[in-house]
Short mmCIF file of C-alpha atoms and ligand atoms in Angstrom, two decimals:
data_model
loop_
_atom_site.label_atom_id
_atom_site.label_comp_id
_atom_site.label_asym_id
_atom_site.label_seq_id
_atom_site.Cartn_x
_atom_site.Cartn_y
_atom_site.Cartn_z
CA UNK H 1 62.43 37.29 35.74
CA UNK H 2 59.65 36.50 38.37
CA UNK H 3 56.44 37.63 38.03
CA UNK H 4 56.99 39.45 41.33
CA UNK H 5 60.15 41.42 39.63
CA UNK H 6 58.36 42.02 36.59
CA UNK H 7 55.58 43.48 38.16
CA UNK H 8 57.80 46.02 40.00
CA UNK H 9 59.13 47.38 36.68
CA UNK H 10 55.93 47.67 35.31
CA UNK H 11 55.26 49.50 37.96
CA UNK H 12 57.47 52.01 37.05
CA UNK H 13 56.56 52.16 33.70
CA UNK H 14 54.27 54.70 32.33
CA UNK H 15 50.72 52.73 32.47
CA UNK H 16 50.15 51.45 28.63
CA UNK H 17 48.44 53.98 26.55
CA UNK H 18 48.83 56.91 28.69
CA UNK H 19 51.48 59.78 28.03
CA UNK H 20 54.49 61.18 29.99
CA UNK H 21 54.74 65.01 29.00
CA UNK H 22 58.10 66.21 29.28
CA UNK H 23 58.20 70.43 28.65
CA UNK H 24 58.88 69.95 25.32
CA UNK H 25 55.39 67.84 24.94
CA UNK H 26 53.93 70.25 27.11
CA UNK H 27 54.76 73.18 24.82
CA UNK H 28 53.28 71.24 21.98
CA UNK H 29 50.07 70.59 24.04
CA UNK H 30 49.68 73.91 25.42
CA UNK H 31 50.13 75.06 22.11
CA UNK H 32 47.45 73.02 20.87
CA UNK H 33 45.10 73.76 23.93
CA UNK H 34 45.97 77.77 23.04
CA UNK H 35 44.63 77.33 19.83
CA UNK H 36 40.95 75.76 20.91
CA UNK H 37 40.69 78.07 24.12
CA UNK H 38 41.77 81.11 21.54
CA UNK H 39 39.12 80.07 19.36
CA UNK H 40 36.65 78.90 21.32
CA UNK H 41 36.25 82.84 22.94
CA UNK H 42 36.57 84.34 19.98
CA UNK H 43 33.61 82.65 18.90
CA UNK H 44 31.65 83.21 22.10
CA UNK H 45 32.14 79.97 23.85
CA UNK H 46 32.33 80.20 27.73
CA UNK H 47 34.54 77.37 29.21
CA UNK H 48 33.52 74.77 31.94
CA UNK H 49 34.55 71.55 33.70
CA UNK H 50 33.01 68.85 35.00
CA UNK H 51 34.51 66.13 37.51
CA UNK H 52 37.06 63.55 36.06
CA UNK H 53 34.81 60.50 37.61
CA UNK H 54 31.01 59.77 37.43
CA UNK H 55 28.68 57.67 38.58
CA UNK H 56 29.16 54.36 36.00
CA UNK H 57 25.16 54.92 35.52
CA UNK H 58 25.70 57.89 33.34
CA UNK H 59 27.79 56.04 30.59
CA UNK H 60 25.59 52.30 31.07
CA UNK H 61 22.02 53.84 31.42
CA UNK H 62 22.10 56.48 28.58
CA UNK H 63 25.60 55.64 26.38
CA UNK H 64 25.43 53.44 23.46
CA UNK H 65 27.40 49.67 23.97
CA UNK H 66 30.29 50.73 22.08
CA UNK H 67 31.63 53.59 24.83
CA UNK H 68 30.69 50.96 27.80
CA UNK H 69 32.98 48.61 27.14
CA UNK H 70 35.93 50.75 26.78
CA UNK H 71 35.15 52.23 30.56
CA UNK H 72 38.16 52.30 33.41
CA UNK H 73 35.36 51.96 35.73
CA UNK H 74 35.82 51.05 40.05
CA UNK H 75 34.39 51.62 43.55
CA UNK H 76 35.61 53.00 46.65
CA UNK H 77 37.77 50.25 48.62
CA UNK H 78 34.73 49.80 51.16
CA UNK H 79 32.34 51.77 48.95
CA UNK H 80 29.32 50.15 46.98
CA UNK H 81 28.72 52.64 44.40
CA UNK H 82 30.08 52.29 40.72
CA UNK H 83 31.92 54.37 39.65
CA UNK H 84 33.77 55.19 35.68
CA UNK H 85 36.63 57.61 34.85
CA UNK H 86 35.18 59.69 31.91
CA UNK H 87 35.64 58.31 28.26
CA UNK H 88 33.58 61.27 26.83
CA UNK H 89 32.78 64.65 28.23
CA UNK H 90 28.96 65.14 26.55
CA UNK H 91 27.05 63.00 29.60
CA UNK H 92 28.81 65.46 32.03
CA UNK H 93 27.61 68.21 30.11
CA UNK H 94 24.19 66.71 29.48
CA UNK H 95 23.94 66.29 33.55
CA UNK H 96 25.83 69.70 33.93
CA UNK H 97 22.78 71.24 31.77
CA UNK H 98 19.80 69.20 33.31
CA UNK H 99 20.90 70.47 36.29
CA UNK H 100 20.29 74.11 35.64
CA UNK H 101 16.99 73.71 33.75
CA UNK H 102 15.31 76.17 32.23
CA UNK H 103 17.56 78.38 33.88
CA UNK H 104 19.41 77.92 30.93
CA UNK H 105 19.97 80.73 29.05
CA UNK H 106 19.50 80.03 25.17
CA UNK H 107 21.39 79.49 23.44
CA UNK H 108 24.02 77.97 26.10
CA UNK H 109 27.27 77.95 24.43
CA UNK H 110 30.25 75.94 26.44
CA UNK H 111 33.55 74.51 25.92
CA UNK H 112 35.92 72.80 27.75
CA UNK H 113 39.66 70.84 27.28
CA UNK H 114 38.54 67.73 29.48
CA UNK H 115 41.62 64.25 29.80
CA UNK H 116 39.72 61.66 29.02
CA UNK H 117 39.84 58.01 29.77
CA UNK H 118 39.22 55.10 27.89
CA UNK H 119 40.10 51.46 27.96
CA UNK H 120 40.70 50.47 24.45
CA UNK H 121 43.78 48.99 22.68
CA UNK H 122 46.34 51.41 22.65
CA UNK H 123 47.23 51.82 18.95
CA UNK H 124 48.69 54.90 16.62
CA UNK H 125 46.31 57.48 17.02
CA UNK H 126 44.24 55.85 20.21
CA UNK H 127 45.58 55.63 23.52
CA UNK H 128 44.07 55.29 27.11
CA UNK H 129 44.05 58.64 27.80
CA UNK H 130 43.95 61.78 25.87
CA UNK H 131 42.63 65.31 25.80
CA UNK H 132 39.89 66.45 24.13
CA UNK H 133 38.44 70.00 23.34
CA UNK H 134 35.04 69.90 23.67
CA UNK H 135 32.39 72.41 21.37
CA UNK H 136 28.25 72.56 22.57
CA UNK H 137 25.47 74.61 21.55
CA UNK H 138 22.65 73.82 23.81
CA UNK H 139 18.79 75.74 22.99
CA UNK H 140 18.81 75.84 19.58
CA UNK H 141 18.32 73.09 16.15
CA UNK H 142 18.87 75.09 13.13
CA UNK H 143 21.45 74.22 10.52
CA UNK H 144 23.19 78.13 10.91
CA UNK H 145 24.39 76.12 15.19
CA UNK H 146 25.39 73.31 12.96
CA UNK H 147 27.79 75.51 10.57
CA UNK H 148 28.73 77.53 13.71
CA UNK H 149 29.93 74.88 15.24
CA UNK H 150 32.06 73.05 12.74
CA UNK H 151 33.09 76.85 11.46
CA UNK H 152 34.90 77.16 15.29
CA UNK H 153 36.37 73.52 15.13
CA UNK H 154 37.63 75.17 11.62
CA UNK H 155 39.12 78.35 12.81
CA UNK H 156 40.92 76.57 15.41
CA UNK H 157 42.49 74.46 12.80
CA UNK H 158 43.41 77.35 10.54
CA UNK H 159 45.02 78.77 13.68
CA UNK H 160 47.58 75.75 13.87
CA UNK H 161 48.71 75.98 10.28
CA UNK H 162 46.40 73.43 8.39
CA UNK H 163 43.96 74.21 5.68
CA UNK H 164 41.72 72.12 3.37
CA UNK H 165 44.60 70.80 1.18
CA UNK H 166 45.44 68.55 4.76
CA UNK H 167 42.09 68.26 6.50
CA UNK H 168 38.30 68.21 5.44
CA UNK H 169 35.47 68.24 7.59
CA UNK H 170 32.98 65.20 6.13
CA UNK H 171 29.49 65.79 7.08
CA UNK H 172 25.72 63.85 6.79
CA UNK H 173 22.61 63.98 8.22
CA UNK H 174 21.24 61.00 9.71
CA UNK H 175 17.45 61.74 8.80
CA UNK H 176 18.69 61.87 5.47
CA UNK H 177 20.90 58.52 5.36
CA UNK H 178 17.61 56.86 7.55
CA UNK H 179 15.28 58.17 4.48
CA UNK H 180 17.59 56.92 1.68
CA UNK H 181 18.53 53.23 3.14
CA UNK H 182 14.15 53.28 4.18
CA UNK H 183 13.97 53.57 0.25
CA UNK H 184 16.77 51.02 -0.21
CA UNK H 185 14.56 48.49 1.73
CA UNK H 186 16.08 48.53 5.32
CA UNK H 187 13.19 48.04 7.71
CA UNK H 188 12.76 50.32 10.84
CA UNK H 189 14.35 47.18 13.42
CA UNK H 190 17.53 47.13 10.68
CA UNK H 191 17.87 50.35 10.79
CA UNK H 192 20.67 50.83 13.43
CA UNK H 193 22.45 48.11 12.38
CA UNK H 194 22.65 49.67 8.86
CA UNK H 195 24.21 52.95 10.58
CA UNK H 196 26.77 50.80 12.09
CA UNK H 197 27.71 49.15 8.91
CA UNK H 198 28.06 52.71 7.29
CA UNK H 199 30.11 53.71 10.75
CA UNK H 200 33.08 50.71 9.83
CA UNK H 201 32.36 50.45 5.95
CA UNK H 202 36.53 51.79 6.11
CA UNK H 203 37.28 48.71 8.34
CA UNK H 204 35.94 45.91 7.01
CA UNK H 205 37.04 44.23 3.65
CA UNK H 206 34.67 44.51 0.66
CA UNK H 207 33.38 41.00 0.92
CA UNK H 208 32.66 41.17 4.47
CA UNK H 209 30.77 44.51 4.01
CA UNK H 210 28.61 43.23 1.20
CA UNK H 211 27.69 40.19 3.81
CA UNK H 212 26.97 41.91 6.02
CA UNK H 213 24.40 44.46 4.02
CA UNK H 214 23.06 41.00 2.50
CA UNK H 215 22.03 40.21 6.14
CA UNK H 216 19.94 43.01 6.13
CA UNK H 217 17.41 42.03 3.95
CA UNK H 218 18.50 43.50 0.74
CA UNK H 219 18.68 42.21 -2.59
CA UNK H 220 21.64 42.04 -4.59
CA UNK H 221 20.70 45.54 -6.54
CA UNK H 222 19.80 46.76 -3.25
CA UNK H 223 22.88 45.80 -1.50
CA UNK H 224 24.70 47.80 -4.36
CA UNK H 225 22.97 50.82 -4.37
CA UNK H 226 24.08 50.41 -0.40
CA UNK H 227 27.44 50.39 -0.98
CA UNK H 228 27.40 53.12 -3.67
CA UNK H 229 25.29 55.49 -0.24
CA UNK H 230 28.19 54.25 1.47
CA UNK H 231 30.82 56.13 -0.72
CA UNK H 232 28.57 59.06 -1.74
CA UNK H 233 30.49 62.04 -1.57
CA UNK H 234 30.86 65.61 -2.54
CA UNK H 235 33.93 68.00 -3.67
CA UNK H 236 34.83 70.12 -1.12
CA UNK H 237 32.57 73.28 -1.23
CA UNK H 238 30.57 71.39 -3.99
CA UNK H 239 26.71 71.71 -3.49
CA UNK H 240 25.16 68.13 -1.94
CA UNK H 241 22.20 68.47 -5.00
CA UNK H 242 25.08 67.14 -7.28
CA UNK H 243 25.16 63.50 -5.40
CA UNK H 244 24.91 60.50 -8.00
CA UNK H 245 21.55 58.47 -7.29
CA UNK H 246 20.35 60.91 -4.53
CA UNK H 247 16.89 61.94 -4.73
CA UNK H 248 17.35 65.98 -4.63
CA UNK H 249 13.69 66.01 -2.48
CA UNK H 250 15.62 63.70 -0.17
CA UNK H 251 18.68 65.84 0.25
CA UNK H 252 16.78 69.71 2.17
CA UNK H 253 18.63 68.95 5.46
CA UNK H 254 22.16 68.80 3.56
CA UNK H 255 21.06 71.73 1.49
CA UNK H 256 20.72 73.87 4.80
CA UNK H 257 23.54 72.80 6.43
CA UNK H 258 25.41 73.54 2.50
CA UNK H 259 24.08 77.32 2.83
CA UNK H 260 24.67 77.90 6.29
CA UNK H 261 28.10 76.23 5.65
CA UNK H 262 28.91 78.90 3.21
CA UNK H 263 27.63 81.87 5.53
CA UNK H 264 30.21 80.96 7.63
CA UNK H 265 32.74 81.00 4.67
CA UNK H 266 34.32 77.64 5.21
CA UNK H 267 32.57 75.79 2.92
CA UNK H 268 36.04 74.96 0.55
CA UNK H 269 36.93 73.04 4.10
CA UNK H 270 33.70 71.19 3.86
CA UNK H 271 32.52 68.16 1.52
CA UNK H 272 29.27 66.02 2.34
CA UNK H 273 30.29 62.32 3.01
CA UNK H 274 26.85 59.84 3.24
CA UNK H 275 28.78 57.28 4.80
CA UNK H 276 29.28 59.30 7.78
CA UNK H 277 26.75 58.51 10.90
CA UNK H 278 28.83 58.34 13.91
CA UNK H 279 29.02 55.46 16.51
CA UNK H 280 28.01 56.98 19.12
CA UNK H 281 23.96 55.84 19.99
CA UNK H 282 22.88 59.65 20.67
CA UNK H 283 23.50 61.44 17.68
CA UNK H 284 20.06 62.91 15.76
CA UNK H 285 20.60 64.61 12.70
CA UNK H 286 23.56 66.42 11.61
CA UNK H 287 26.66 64.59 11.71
CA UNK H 288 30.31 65.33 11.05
CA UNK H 289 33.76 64.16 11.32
CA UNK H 290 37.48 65.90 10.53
CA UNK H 291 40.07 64.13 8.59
CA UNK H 292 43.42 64.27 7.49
CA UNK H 293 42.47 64.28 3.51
CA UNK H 294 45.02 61.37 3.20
CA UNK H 295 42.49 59.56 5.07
CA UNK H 296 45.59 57.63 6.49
CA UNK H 297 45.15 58.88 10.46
CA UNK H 298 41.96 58.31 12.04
CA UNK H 299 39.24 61.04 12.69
CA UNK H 300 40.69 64.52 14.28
CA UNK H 301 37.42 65.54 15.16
CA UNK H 302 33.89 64.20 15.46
CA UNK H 303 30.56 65.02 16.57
CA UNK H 304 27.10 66.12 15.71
CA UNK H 305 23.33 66.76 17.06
CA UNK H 306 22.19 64.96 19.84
CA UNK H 307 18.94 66.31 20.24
CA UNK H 308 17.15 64.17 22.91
CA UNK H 309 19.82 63.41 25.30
CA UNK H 310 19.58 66.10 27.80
CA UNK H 311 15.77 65.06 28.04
CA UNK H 312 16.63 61.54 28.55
CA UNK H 313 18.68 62.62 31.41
CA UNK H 314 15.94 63.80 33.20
CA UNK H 315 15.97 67.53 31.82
CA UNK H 316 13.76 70.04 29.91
CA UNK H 317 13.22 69.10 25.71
CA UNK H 318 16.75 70.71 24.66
CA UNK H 319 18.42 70.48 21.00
CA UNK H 320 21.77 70.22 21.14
CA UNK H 321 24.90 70.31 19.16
CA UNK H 322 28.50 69.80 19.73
CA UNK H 323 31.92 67.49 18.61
CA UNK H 324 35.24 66.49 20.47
CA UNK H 325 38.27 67.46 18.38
CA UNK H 326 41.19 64.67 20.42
CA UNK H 327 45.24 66.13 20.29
CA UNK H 328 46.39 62.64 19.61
CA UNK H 329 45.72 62.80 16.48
CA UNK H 330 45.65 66.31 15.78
CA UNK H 331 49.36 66.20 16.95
CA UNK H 332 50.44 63.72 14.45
CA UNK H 333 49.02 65.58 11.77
CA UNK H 334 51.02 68.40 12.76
CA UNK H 335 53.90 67.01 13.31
CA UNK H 336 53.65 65.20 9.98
CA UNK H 337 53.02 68.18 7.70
CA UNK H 338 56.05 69.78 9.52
CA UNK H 339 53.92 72.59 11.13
CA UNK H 340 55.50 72.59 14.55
CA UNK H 341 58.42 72.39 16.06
CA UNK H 342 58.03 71.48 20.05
CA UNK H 343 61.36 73.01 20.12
CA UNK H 344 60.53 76.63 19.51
CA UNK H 345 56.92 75.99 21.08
CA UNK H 346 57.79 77.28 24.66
CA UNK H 347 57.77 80.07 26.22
CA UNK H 348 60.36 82.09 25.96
CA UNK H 349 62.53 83.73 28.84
CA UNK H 350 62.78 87.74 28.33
CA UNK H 351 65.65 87.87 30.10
CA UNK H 352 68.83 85.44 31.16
CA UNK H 353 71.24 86.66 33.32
CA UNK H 354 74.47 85.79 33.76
CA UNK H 355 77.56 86.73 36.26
CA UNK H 356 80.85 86.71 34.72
CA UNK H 357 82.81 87.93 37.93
CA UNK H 358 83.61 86.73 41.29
CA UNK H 359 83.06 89.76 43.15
CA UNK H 360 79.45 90.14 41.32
CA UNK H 361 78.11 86.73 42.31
CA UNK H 362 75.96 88.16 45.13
CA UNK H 363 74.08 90.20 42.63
CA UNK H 364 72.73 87.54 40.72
CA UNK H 365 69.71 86.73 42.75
CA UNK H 366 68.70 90.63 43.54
CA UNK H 367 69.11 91.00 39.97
CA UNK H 368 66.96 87.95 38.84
CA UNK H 369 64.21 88.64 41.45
CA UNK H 370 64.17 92.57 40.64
CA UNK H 371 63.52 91.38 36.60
CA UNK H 372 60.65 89.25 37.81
CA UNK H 373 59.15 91.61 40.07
CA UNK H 374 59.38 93.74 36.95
CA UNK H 375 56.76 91.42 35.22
CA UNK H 376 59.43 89.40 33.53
CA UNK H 377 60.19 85.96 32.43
CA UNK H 378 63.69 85.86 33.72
CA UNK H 379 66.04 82.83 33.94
CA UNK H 380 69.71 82.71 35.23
CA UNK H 381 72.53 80.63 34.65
CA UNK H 382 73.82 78.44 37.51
CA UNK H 383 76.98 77.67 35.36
CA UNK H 384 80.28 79.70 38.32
CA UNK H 385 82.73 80.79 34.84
CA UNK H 386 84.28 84.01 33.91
CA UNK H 387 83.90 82.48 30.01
CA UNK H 388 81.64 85.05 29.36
CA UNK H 389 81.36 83.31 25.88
CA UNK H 390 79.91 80.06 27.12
CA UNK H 391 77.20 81.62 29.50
CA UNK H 392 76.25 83.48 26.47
CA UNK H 393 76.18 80.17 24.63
CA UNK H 394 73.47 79.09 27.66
CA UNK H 395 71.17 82.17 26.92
CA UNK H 396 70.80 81.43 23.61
CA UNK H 397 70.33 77.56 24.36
CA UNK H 398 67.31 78.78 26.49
CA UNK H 399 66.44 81.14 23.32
CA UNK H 400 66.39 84.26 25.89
CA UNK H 401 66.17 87.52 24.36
CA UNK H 402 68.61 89.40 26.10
CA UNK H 403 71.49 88.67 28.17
CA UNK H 404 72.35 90.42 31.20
CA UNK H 405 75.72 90.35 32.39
CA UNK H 406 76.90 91.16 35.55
CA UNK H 407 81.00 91.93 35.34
CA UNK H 408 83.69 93.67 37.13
CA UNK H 409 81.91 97.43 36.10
CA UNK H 410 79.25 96.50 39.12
CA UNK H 411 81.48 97.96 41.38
CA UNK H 412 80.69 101.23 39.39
CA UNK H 413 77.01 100.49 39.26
CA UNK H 414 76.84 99.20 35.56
CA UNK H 415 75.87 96.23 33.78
CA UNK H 416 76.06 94.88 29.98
CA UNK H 417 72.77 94.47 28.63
CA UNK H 418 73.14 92.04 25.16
CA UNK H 419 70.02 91.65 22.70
CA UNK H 420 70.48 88.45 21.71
CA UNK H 421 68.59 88.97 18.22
CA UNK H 422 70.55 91.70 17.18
CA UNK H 423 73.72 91.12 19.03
CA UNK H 424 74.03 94.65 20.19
CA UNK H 425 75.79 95.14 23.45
CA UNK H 426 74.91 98.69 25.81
CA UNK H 427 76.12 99.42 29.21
CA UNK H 428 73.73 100.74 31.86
CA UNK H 429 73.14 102.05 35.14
CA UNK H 430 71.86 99.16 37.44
CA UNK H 431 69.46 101.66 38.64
CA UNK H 432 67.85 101.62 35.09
CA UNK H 433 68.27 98.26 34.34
CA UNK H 434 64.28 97.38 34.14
CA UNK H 435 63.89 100.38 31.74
CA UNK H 436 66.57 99.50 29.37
CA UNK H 437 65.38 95.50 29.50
CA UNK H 438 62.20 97.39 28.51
CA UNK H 439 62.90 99.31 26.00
CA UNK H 440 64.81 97.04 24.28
CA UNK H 441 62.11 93.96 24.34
CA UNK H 442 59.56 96.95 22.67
CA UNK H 443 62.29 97.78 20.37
CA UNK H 444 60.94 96.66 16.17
P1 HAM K 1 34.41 60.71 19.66
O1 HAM K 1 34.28 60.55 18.18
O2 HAM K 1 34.37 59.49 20.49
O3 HAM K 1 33.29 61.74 20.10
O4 HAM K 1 35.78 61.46 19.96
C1 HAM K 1 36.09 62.69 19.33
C2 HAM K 1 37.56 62.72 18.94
O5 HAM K 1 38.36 62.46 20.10
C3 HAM K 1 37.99 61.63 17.96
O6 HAM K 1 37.77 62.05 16.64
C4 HAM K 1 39.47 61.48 18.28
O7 HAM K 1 40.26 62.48 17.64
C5 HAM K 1 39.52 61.74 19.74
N1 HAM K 1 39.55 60.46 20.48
C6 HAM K 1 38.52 59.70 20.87
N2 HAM K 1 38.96 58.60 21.50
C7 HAM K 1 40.31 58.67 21.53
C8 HAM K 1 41.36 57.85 22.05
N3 HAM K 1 41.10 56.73 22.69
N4 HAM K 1 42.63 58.25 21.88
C9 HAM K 1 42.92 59.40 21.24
N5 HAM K 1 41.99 60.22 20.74
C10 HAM K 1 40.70 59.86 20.87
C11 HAM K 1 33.00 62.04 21.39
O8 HAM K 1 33.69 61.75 22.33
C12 HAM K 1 31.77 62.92 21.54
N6 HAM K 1 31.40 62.94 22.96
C13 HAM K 1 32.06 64.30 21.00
C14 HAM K 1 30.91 65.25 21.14
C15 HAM K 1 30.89 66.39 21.88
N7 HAM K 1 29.73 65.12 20.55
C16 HAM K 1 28.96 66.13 20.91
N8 HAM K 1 29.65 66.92 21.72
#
């Protein structure tokens, strides 16, 4: 094929890594979004948005390298400024808050369900462009916003089925890791490098990993004791003070975040993990990350403090805490443990009416529109058959609840009225239709 024609399919191709949603994706991803919205208001989050596009500035000034390289980034055909589709939402929040100041009130509590757009190699998991519900606490640094914040990402878990026999949240504190590899012998300038060797201790092979904490400086005891931080870990629920070869003095932040943890009553969903730290360059202190506890998927969820970057953008000294919890991966897991079927996910019509007469054909639409008007979600068929059996066989395809069926009584102002559940079958007036539809969909 020339490169001409092979262009022109592509072109007509979904772009790689980005998704088509057909309704019965939809319904899965409405469902999903339900579930963060649901929880995010329950637990007093008020919902925002931000632009799709900023200035490329935000994400090269302030981001760390790893998030710049994966930007779609471009300018105006003409234009001269730079310009990046969003790969994470927290710069347009940080901007979003700098902008209001200390008009802020505190604590500042916002979500929002942002697509999001980033350049990397589309693989299970990852893609190009995905959706991502986004937690924040702005105003306040105790551990208690920490817990709060994981203990919403939790609820809205619980909501879609899972529980901590499929997913644990893995958390650490980066003041803490900083203080333990500081006693390991990692100087001050190795420092970040050591946090990104913890970050991609999964994805590297033992050998390389143990090179690669040798080039720090350490000694071979050292470079042990490293790898042993790296796989530190509690039980879920387990208190951090039982950690092999962890100083307990070193440990107060985790011991906080432990007790605040089980305020919030989640703490069997919650296990400390020292190798956690996060890639991305802002985070401060507490850090945390949700997993499938297979540990075959990558992260659901991740995020953490970031405690200086609303100041670096020009505002007011604000902590801050928040995470992104992506449906990529959220969806497999739930497809995987068999806890949704997109099927039965959409919504679902009250009402599907059907004409099973010639002379009652002109009804259909008056009857349709008066159902609607009524408040309900009302479908017809479009099939023209007197098999009243088959047009049946259509409402329950669309998984209506009752059938309406318009026959030859119309000429004597009546109608069958069908509940599809029970299989009951009443005739009505058609000048009480809307009540009996009613009383029916309240019926037990
Ligand atoms: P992140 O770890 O880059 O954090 O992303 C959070 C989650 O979004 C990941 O755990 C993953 O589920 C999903 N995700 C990220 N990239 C992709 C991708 N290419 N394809 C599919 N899913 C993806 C952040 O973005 C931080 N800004 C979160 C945050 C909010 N921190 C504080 N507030």
């Amino acid at each position: 094929m020339s490169s001409k024609g092979s262009s022109k399919s592509k072109a007509f191709q979904a772009p790689r890594g980005t998704r088509d949603f057909y309704p019965r994706e939809m319904a899965l991803r409405r469902h999903v979004e339900t579930c963060w919205r649901d929880a995010s208001i329950n637990w007093g989050f008020q919902e925002i948005e931000g632009p799709t596009f900023e200035h490329l500035d935000l994400y090269t000034v302030k981001s760390g390298p790893g998030i710049v390289s994966e930007l779609f980034s471009f300018e105006r055909s003409g234009g001269d400024t730079s310009y990046a589709m969003r790969p994470e939402f927290t710069p347009t929040l940080a901007r979003m808050a700098v902008a209001r100041g200390n008009a802020l009130p505190v604590p500042t509590k916002w979500f929002s369900i942002p697509c999001l757009f980033r350049a990397e190699r589309p693989q299970r998991g990852r893609l190009r462009e995905h959706v991502q519900w986004n937690v924040d606490i702005l105003g306040l640094s105790d551990a208690d916003t920490d817990a709060e914040l994981i203990s919403v990402a939790v609820a809205a878990l619980d909501r879609l089925g899972l529980d901590p026999s499929m997913v644990q949240v893995k958390y650490s504190h980066r003041d803490v890791v900083a203080r333990l590899l500081t006693d390991l012998g990692v100087t001050s300038e190795h420092l970040s490098a050591a946090f990104d060797l913890l970050d991609r201790r999964d994805k590297l092979p033992a050998d390389a990993f143990m090179e690669k904490a040798t080039a720090l400086g350490l000694d071979d005891a050292a470079v042990d004791r490293f790898d042993k931080l790296a796989h530190a870990r509690t039980k879920a629920g387990e208190d951090p003070s039982t950690l092999a070869d962890v100083p307990a003095e070193d440990l107060d932040h985790l011991l906080e975040l432990d007790k605040a943890l089980k305020h919030h009553d989640i703490a069997e969903w919650c296990h400390v993990d020292l190798g956690i730290v996060r890639g991305l360059a802002y985070y401060t202190g507490t850090v945390f990350e949700i997993h499938e506890t297979s540990g075959a998927e990558r992260a659901i969820a991740g995020g953490g403090r970031y405690d200086h970057l609303v100041e670096l953008f020009g505002g007011p000294s604000t902590p801050a805490c928040g995470f992104g919890m992506g449906d990529v991966v959220l969806s497999l897991v739930l497809q995987d443990r068999g806890l949704i079927d997109p099927d039965t996910l959409g919504p679902r019509p009250d009402v599907f009416v059907v004409c099973a007469d010639d002379a009652a054909r002109d009804h259909i639409v008056p009857t349709v529109a008066r159902m609607r008007h009524a408040g309900l979600h009302a479908r017809r068929s479009y099939k023209s058959t007197r098999n009243v059996g088959k047009l049946l066989k259509e409402a329950g395809q669309h998984d209506a609840r009752i059938a309406i069926i318009l026959g030859g009584e119309l000429q004597e102002g009546i109608v069958s009225v069908k509940d599809l559940g029970s299989g009951d079958q009443q005739q009505v007036q058609l000048t009480e239709l809307e009540t009996a539809v009613h009383q029916l969909l309240m019926a037990p």
